[in-house]
Short mmCIF file of C-alpha atoms in Angstrom, two decimals:
data_model
loop_
_atom_site.label_atom_id
_atom_site.label_comp_id
_atom_site.label_asym_id
_atom_site.label_seq_id
_atom_site.Cartn_x
_atom_site.Cartn_y
_atom_site.Cartn_z
CA MET A 1 0.62 -5.79 31.72
CA ASP A 2 -2.95 -6.34 32.88
CA VAL A 3 -4.87 -6.55 29.62
CA ASP A 4 -8.35 -7.97 30.18
CA ARG A 5 -9.50 -8.10 26.59
CA VAL A 6 -7.97 -7.88 23.12
CA LEU A 7 -10.00 -6.74 20.12
CA ILE A 8 -8.63 -7.25 16.61
CA ALA A 9 -9.99 -5.31 13.64
CA GLU A 10 -11.10 -7.18 10.54
CA PRO A 11 -10.07 -6.48 7.88
CA ARG A 12 -6.50 -5.48 8.70
CA GLY A 13 -3.01 -5.97 7.26
CA PHE A 14 -2.10 -6.82 3.69
CA CYS A 15 -4.38 -5.46 0.97
CA ALA A 16 -4.74 -7.03 -2.48
CA GLY A 17 -2.16 -4.67 -4.02
CA VAL A 18 0.45 -5.46 -1.37
CA GLU A 19 -0.27 -9.19 -1.67
CA MET A 20 0.34 -8.98 -5.42
CA ALA A 21 3.55 -6.94 -5.12
CA ILE A 22 5.13 -9.15 -2.45
CA LYS A 23 4.37 -12.36 -4.30
CA ALA A 24 5.67 -10.86 -7.55
CA LEU A 25 8.98 -9.86 -5.96
CA ALA A 26 9.26 -13.32 -4.36
CA TRP A 27 8.86 -14.84 -7.84
CA MET A 28 11.64 -12.62 -9.17
CA VAL A 29 13.96 -13.55 -6.30
CA ARG A 30 13.55 -17.21 -7.19
CA ALA A 31 13.64 -16.76 -10.98
CA PHE A 32 16.86 -14.70 -11.20
CA GLU A 33 20.31 -14.89 -9.71
CA PRO A 34 20.89 -12.05 -7.23
CA PRO A 35 20.94 -9.17 -7.14
CA VAL A 36 17.38 -8.32 -8.15
CA TYR A 37 16.68 -4.57 -8.04
CA CYS A 38 13.56 -2.77 -6.89
CA TYR A 39 12.78 0.87 -7.53
CA HIS A 40 11.72 2.26 -4.14
CA GLU A 41 10.64 0.02 -1.28
CA ILE A 42 8.28 -2.62 -2.63
CA VAL A 43 5.83 -1.68 0.15
CA HIS A 44 6.15 0.66 3.11
CA ASN A 45 7.07 -1.84 5.79
CA LYS A 46 10.60 -2.04 7.19
CA LEU A 47 10.44 -5.70 8.17
CA VAL A 48 9.13 -6.78 4.75
CA VAL A 49 11.85 -4.77 3.02
CA ASP A 50 14.56 -6.16 5.31
CA ARG A 51 13.43 -9.71 4.58
CA PHE A 52 13.83 -9.11 0.85
CA ARG A 53 17.21 -7.45 1.38
CA ASP A 54 18.35 -10.65 3.08
CA GLN A 55 17.47 -12.45 -0.18
CA GLY A 56 19.65 -10.19 -2.30
CA VAL A 57 17.13 -7.54 -3.34
CA VAL A 58 18.67 -4.09 -3.74
CA PHE A 59 16.27 -1.17 -3.27
CA VAL A 60 17.17 2.03 -5.13
CA ASP A 61 15.68 5.52 -5.26
CA ASP A 62 17.12 6.33 -8.69
CA ILE A 63 16.57 3.99 -11.63
CA ALA A 64 20.04 4.96 -12.88
CA GLU A 65 21.47 2.95 -9.97
CA VAL A 66 20.29 -0.27 -11.63
CA PRO A 67 23.17 -1.80 -13.65
CA PRO A 68 22.35 -2.40 -17.34
CA GLY A 69 20.78 -5.78 -17.96
CA ARG A 70 19.77 -6.50 -14.36
CA PRO A 71 16.16 -7.45 -13.49
CA VAL A 72 14.20 -4.67 -11.81
CA MET A 73 10.79 -4.38 -10.20
CA LEU A 74 8.88 -1.12 -9.94
CA SER A 75 7.10 -0.73 -6.62
CA ALA A 76 3.40 -0.99 -5.82
CA HIS A 77 3.12 2.80 -5.34
CA GLY A 78 3.39 3.55 -9.06
CA SER A 79 6.25 5.16 -10.97
CA ALA A 80 6.60 8.22 -13.16
CA PRO A 81 6.37 7.51 -16.92
CA GLU A 82 10.00 8.52 -17.43
CA VAL A 83 11.08 6.06 -14.73
CA VAL A 84 9.19 3.23 -16.43
CA ALA A 85 10.77 4.17 -19.77
CA ALA A 86 14.28 4.35 -18.29
CA ALA A 87 13.86 0.95 -16.65
CA ARG A 88 12.83 -0.63 -19.95
CA GLN A 89 15.72 1.03 -21.79
CA SER A 90 18.24 -0.50 -19.38
CA GLY A 91 17.92 -3.84 -21.12
CA GLY A 92 16.97 -5.91 -18.08
CA TYR A 93 13.78 -7.74 -17.26
CA VAL A 94 11.26 -5.21 -15.93
CA VAL A 95 8.19 -5.99 -13.83
CA ASP A 96 5.85 -3.13 -12.94
CA ALA A 97 4.10 -4.12 -9.69
CA VAL A 98 1.99 -0.96 -9.50
CA CYS A 99 -1.31 -1.44 -7.69
CA PRO A 100 -4.21 -1.46 -10.19
CA LEU A 101 -5.97 1.20 -8.10
CA VAL A 102 -3.00 3.54 -8.57
CA THR A 103 -3.00 2.74 -12.29
CA LYS A 104 -6.65 3.89 -12.37
CA VAL A 105 -5.65 7.29 -10.95
CA HIS A 106 -2.76 7.60 -13.43
CA HIS A 107 -5.21 6.92 -16.25
CA GLU A 108 -7.64 9.54 -14.93
CA VAL A 109 -4.82 12.12 -14.76
CA LYS A 110 -3.80 11.38 -18.34
CA VAL A 111 -7.35 11.55 -19.66
CA ARG A 112 -8.32 14.76 -17.82
CA ALA A 113 -5.07 16.50 -18.71
CA GLY A 114 -5.59 15.49 -22.34
CA LYS A 115 -9.01 17.19 -22.25
CA GLY A 116 -7.51 20.43 -20.96
CA TYR A 117 -8.42 20.13 -17.29
CA GLN A 118 -6.43 21.54 -14.39
CA ILE A 119 -6.24 18.80 -11.74
CA VAL A 120 -6.37 19.35 -7.99
CA TYR A 121 -4.61 16.33 -6.50
CA VAL A 122 -4.88 15.54 -2.79
CA GLY A 123 -1.69 13.80 -1.72
CA HIS A 124 1.17 13.78 0.74
CA GLU A 125 4.28 15.73 -0.23
CA GLY A 126 7.14 13.41 -1.17
CA HIS A 127 5.10 10.20 -0.99
CA GLU A 128 6.10 7.83 -3.83
CA GLU A 129 2.52 7.43 -5.03
CA ALA A 130 1.97 11.19 -5.16
CA VAL A 131 5.30 11.80 -6.93
CA GLY A 132 4.57 9.15 -9.57
CA THR A 133 1.01 10.37 -10.16
CA MET A 134 1.98 14.02 -10.52
CA ALA A 135 4.65 13.11 -13.06
CA VAL A 136 1.97 11.82 -15.44
CA ALA A 137 0.92 15.40 -16.29
CA PRO A 138 3.10 17.83 -14.31
CA ALA A 139 1.87 20.95 -16.14
CA ASN A 140 -1.77 20.22 -15.29
CA ILE A 141 -1.65 18.99 -11.71
CA HIS A 142 -1.62 20.86 -8.40
CA ARG A 143 -1.01 18.95 -5.16
CA VAL A 144 -2.85 20.05 -2.02
CA GLU A 145 -2.76 18.67 1.51
CA THR A 146 -4.36 21.39 3.64
CA LEU A 147 -7.33 23.72 3.52
CA GLU A 148 -4.88 26.63 3.25
CA GLU A 149 -3.39 25.11 0.10
CA VAL A 150 -6.86 24.73 -1.40
CA ALA A 151 -7.57 28.41 -0.66
CA ALA A 152 -4.27 29.39 -2.32
CA LEU A 153 -5.07 27.66 -5.64
CA PRO A 154 -5.35 30.06 -8.58
CA ALA A 155 -8.69 30.90 -10.16
CA PHE A 156 -8.37 28.48 -13.07
CA GLU A 157 -9.85 29.48 -16.41
CA GLU A 158 -9.80 25.85 -17.55
CA PRO A 159 -12.20 23.18 -16.25
CA VAL A 160 -11.10 21.62 -12.93
CA ALA A 161 -10.91 17.95 -11.90
CA MET A 162 -10.11 16.49 -8.49
CA LEU A 163 -8.22 13.25 -7.82
CA ALA A 164 -6.55 11.72 -4.78
CA GLN A 165 -3.77 9.56 -3.42
CA THR A 166 -5.37 6.17 -2.82
CA THR A 167 -4.19 5.72 0.78
CA LEU A 168 -5.67 8.89 2.29
CA SER A 169 -7.94 8.94 5.32
CA HIS A 170 -11.54 9.39 4.20
CA ARG A 171 -11.92 12.22 6.72
CA ASP A 172 -8.93 14.09 5.31
CA TRP A 173 -10.16 13.58 1.75
CA SER A 174 -13.75 14.63 2.42
CA GLY A 175 -12.78 17.90 4.12
CA LEU A 176 -10.50 18.89 1.26
CA ARG A 177 -13.05 17.77 -1.32
CA ASP A 178 -15.75 19.96 0.23
CA ALA A 179 -13.43 22.97 0.33
CA THR A 180 -12.40 22.45 -3.29
CA VAL A 181 -16.02 22.05 -4.45
CA GLU A 182 -16.80 25.35 -2.73
CA ARG A 183 -14.06 27.04 -4.77
CA PHE A 184 -14.86 25.25 -8.02
CA PRO A 185 -18.57 24.28 -8.01
CA ASP A 186 -18.45 22.72 -11.48
CA MET A 187 -15.44 20.55 -10.64
CA TRP A 188 -15.26 17.03 -12.12
CA VAL A 189 -14.75 14.10 -9.75
CA PRO A 190 -14.57 10.41 -10.70
CA GLY A 191 -17.76 8.39 -10.44
CA ARG A 192 -15.93 5.92 -8.21
CA SER A 193 -13.76 7.22 -5.37
CA ASP A 194 -10.00 7.10 -5.81
CA LEU A 195 -9.61 6.03 -2.19
CA CYS A 196 -8.48 2.43 -1.86
CA PHE A 197 -11.28 0.12 -0.70
CA ALA A 198 -8.83 -1.66 1.63
CA THR A 199 -7.80 1.62 3.28
CA THR A 200 -11.45 2.56 3.78
CA ASN A 201 -12.31 -0.89 5.16
CA ARG A 202 -9.47 -0.75 7.70
CA GLN A 203 -10.53 2.69 8.85
CA THR A 204 -14.16 1.59 9.20
CA ALA A 205 -13.16 -1.43 11.31
CA LEU A 206 -10.99 0.77 13.51
CA LEU A 207 -13.84 3.24 14.12
CA GLU A 208 -16.15 0.35 15.03
CA MET A 209 -13.62 -0.92 17.57
CA ALA A 210 -12.32 2.36 19.04
CA PRO A 211 -15.17 3.26 21.46
CA ARG A 212 -14.59 -0.01 23.34
CA CYS A 213 -10.83 0.42 23.78
CA ASP A 214 -8.62 1.82 26.53
CA ALA A 215 -5.72 1.71 24.06
CA ILE A 216 -5.25 0.98 20.36
CA VAL A 217 -2.15 -0.50 18.76
CA VAL A 218 -1.63 0.27 15.06
CA ILE A 219 1.00 -1.98 13.47
CA GLY A 220 2.96 -0.57 10.54
CA SER A 221 5.84 1.66 9.51
CA SER A 222 6.00 5.41 9.97
CA ASN A 223 6.44 5.97 6.20
CA SER A 224 3.20 4.12 5.46
CA SER A 225 0.51 6.68 4.65
CA ASN A 226 -2.42 4.38 5.41
CA THR A 227 -0.83 3.26 8.70
CA MET A 228 -0.36 6.83 9.88
CA ALA A 229 -3.95 7.59 8.82
CA LEU A 230 -5.13 4.75 11.08
CA ALA A 231 -3.17 6.11 14.04
CA LYS A 232 -4.52 9.61 13.46
CA LEU A 233 -8.07 8.29 13.13
CA ALA A 234 -7.79 6.32 16.39
CA ALA A 235 -6.77 9.49 18.25
CA GLU A 236 -9.56 11.51 16.62
CA ALA A 237 -12.05 8.82 17.64
CA GLY A 238 -11.24 9.60 21.28
CA CYS A 239 -9.16 6.59 22.24
CA PRO A 240 -7.05 7.77 25.23
CA ARG A 241 -3.89 5.89 24.21
CA VAL A 242 -2.76 5.16 20.65
CA PHE A 243 0.53 3.47 19.73
CA ARG A 244 1.95 3.04 16.25
CA VAL A 245 4.55 0.25 16.36
CA ASN A 246 6.71 -1.66 13.92
CA SER A 247 6.88 -4.73 16.14
CA ALA A 248 5.74 -6.12 19.50
CA ASP A 249 8.92 -5.08 21.32
CA GLU A 250 7.97 -1.41 20.85
CA LEU A 251 4.84 -1.79 23.01
CA PRO A 252 4.78 -0.04 26.40
CA ASP A 253 4.68 -2.22 29.53
CA ASP A 254 1.71 -0.57 31.23
CA LEU A 255 -1.24 -1.37 28.96
CA THR A 256 -4.41 -2.29 30.82
CA GLY A 257 -8.09 -2.95 30.23
CA THR A 258 -9.24 -3.45 26.62
CA VAL A 259 -6.66 -3.11 23.86
CA GLY A 260 -7.59 -2.93 20.18
CA ILE A 261 -5.22 -4.04 17.43
CA THR A 262 -5.17 -3.19 13.76
CA ALA A 263 -2.50 -3.21 11.06
CA GLY A 264 -1.75 -1.06 8.04
CA ALA A 265 -2.03 -2.48 4.54
CA SER A 266 1.72 -3.22 4.41
CA ALA A 267 1.96 -5.06 7.76
CA TYR A 268 1.86 -8.83 7.73
CA GLU A 269 -0.03 -11.13 10.08
CA GLU A 270 3.08 -12.44 11.84
CA LEU A 271 3.41 -9.01 13.48
CA VAL A 272 -0.20 -9.12 14.68
CA ASP A 273 0.38 -12.54 16.25
CA ALA A 274 3.45 -11.23 18.08
CA VAL A 275 1.57 -8.21 19.46
CA ILE A 276 -1.30 -10.37 20.72
CA GLU A 277 1.18 -12.67 22.43
CA ARG A 278 2.99 -9.70 23.99
CA LEU A 279 -0.35 -8.63 25.50
CA GLY A 280 -0.68 -12.05 27.12
CA HIS A 281 -3.42 -13.35 24.82
CA THR A 282 -3.88 -15.51 21.75
CA LYS A 283 -6.10 -15.19 18.69
CA ALA A 284 -8.36 -17.79 20.27
CA THR A 285 -9.01 -15.46 23.23
CA ALA A 286 -9.14 -12.24 21.20
CA GLU A 287 -12.43 -10.88 19.85
CA ALA A 288 -12.64 -10.04 16.17
CA VAL A 289 -14.43 -6.83 15.20
CA ARG A 290 -15.46 -7.47 11.60
CA VAL A 291 -17.11 -4.92 9.33
CA THR A 292 -16.75 -6.63 5.94
CA GLU A 293 -15.08 -9.48 4.09
CA GLU A 294 -12.38 -8.78 1.52
CA ASP A 295 -12.02 -11.21 -1.38
CA GLU A 296 -10.32 -8.96 -3.97
CA TYR A 297 -7.44 -10.55 -5.84
CA PHE A 298 -4.89 -8.86 -8.09
CA PRO A 299 -2.81 -11.33 -10.12
CA PRO A 300 0.92 -10.67 -10.58
CA PRO A 301 1.83 -8.76 -13.76
CA ARG A 302 1.25 -10.77 -16.92
CA ASN A 303 4.85 -10.69 -18.15
CA LEU A 304 5.98 -12.21 -14.84
CA ARG A 305 3.31 -14.91 -15.02
CA ASP A 306 4.45 -15.72 -18.56
CA LEU A 307 8.07 -15.92 -17.39
CA VAL A 308 7.21 -18.28 -14.54
CA ALA A 309 5.18 -20.49 -16.88
CA ALA A 310 8.13 -20.64 -19.29
CA ILE A 311 10.51 -21.55 -16.46
CA ASP A 312 8.16 -24.34 -15.44
CA VAL A 313 8.13 -25.71 -19.01
CA VAL A 314 11.93 -25.73 -19.14
CA ALA A 315 12.16 -27.28 -15.68
CA THR A 316 9.67 -29.99 -16.68
CA LEU A 317 11.66 -30.83 -19.81
CA THR A 318 15.08 -30.81 -18.16
CA LEU A 319 14.46 -31.63 -14.51
CA GLY A 320 11.22 -33.56 -14.61
CA GLY A 321 9.29 -30.99 -12.57
CA SER A 322 8.81 -27.34 -11.67
CA LEU A 323 11.44 -25.28 -9.90
CA PRO A 324 11.51 -25.96 -6.16
CA ASP A 325 10.80 -23.30 -3.52
CA ARG A 326 8.74 -21.08 -5.81
CA PRO A 327 5.15 -19.92 -5.34
CA PRO A 328 2.80 -21.71 -7.75
CA ALA A 329 1.65 -19.90 -10.88
CA ASP A 330 -1.94 -20.06 -9.57
CA ASP A 331 -1.36 -18.21 -6.29
CA ARG A 332 -4.88 -17.00 -5.50
CA GLY A 333 -5.14 -19.10 -2.35
CA LEU A 334 -1.57 -18.51 -1.18
CA PRO A 335 -1.31 -15.61 1.31
CA ALA A 336 1.68 -13.31 0.88
CA SER A 337 2.45 -13.83 4.58
CA ASP A 338 3.11 -17.49 3.79
CA VAL A 339 5.35 -16.48 0.89
CA LEU A 340 7.35 -14.17 3.19
CA SER A 341 7.79 -16.92 5.75
CA THR A 342 9.55 -19.07 3.13
CA LEU A 343 12.10 -16.41 2.19
#
């Protein structure tokens, strides 16, 4: 390869919700004897999931697959109310690692449905977040993904609200929002956008970088909605070559000129380092394209924090110290990438 310059988007990679979920599952791995179960992939990244599998985590797509009494984590994408109830009824320790931004949308669905609204929900068919959100009020919610589906919506007699999957591209959301407003001029929308701030920040950084690039590499898995949105956005921005890769060994051998790199919200920094190295550069020689700083922090679920604190008390009384090889209870300054590297 003859890559003259490498640009790296900032922010990129893990968002606050992914950081929280990964650290929470790492705590569970160290607090319980294996296997620990997780409903759906904890985040949409194959390498992250495989690393947890190596530690005895079993990922299931049906909560009934979790044996009674076994600890189970519910993924960051959010789960249907009946799934949460079934997990708690199984008798095991349950940690719900749902992203707080998804919880906000679930709450909005519940409130609007309770007030008699019909809800137009923009989301990807089959995506775990969309499935879990729609299950909050299935009789009142109508998923759309295209302008044709908006046009096919019935002429509701009830008031109409509009909500969205948090990981959508802003361009996709805005086009569907405008079309839905045209159909339902009095439609209610939340005062604060449902779109994840981290998703929006990554897209903004990509658009800032794209005009300078001969090629853009988007790191992340194909089942990651925000990763695929980044790849689509890079192509729409006019970049002549766009590659979505899971790892550095998937890169083509003929990249030249200026190459931009970004990473979806479920891709960890180790993968970025490997891609830069594969291009014949280092972070010291790469140029950062920064549009904002992210300092959001979501603490692990309270019941898990309480469990870890209790374990520390017992360990102090019986062993003279806290359990080894476990992230500290105050983990604000501990990146999830560092936690993964210790697994």
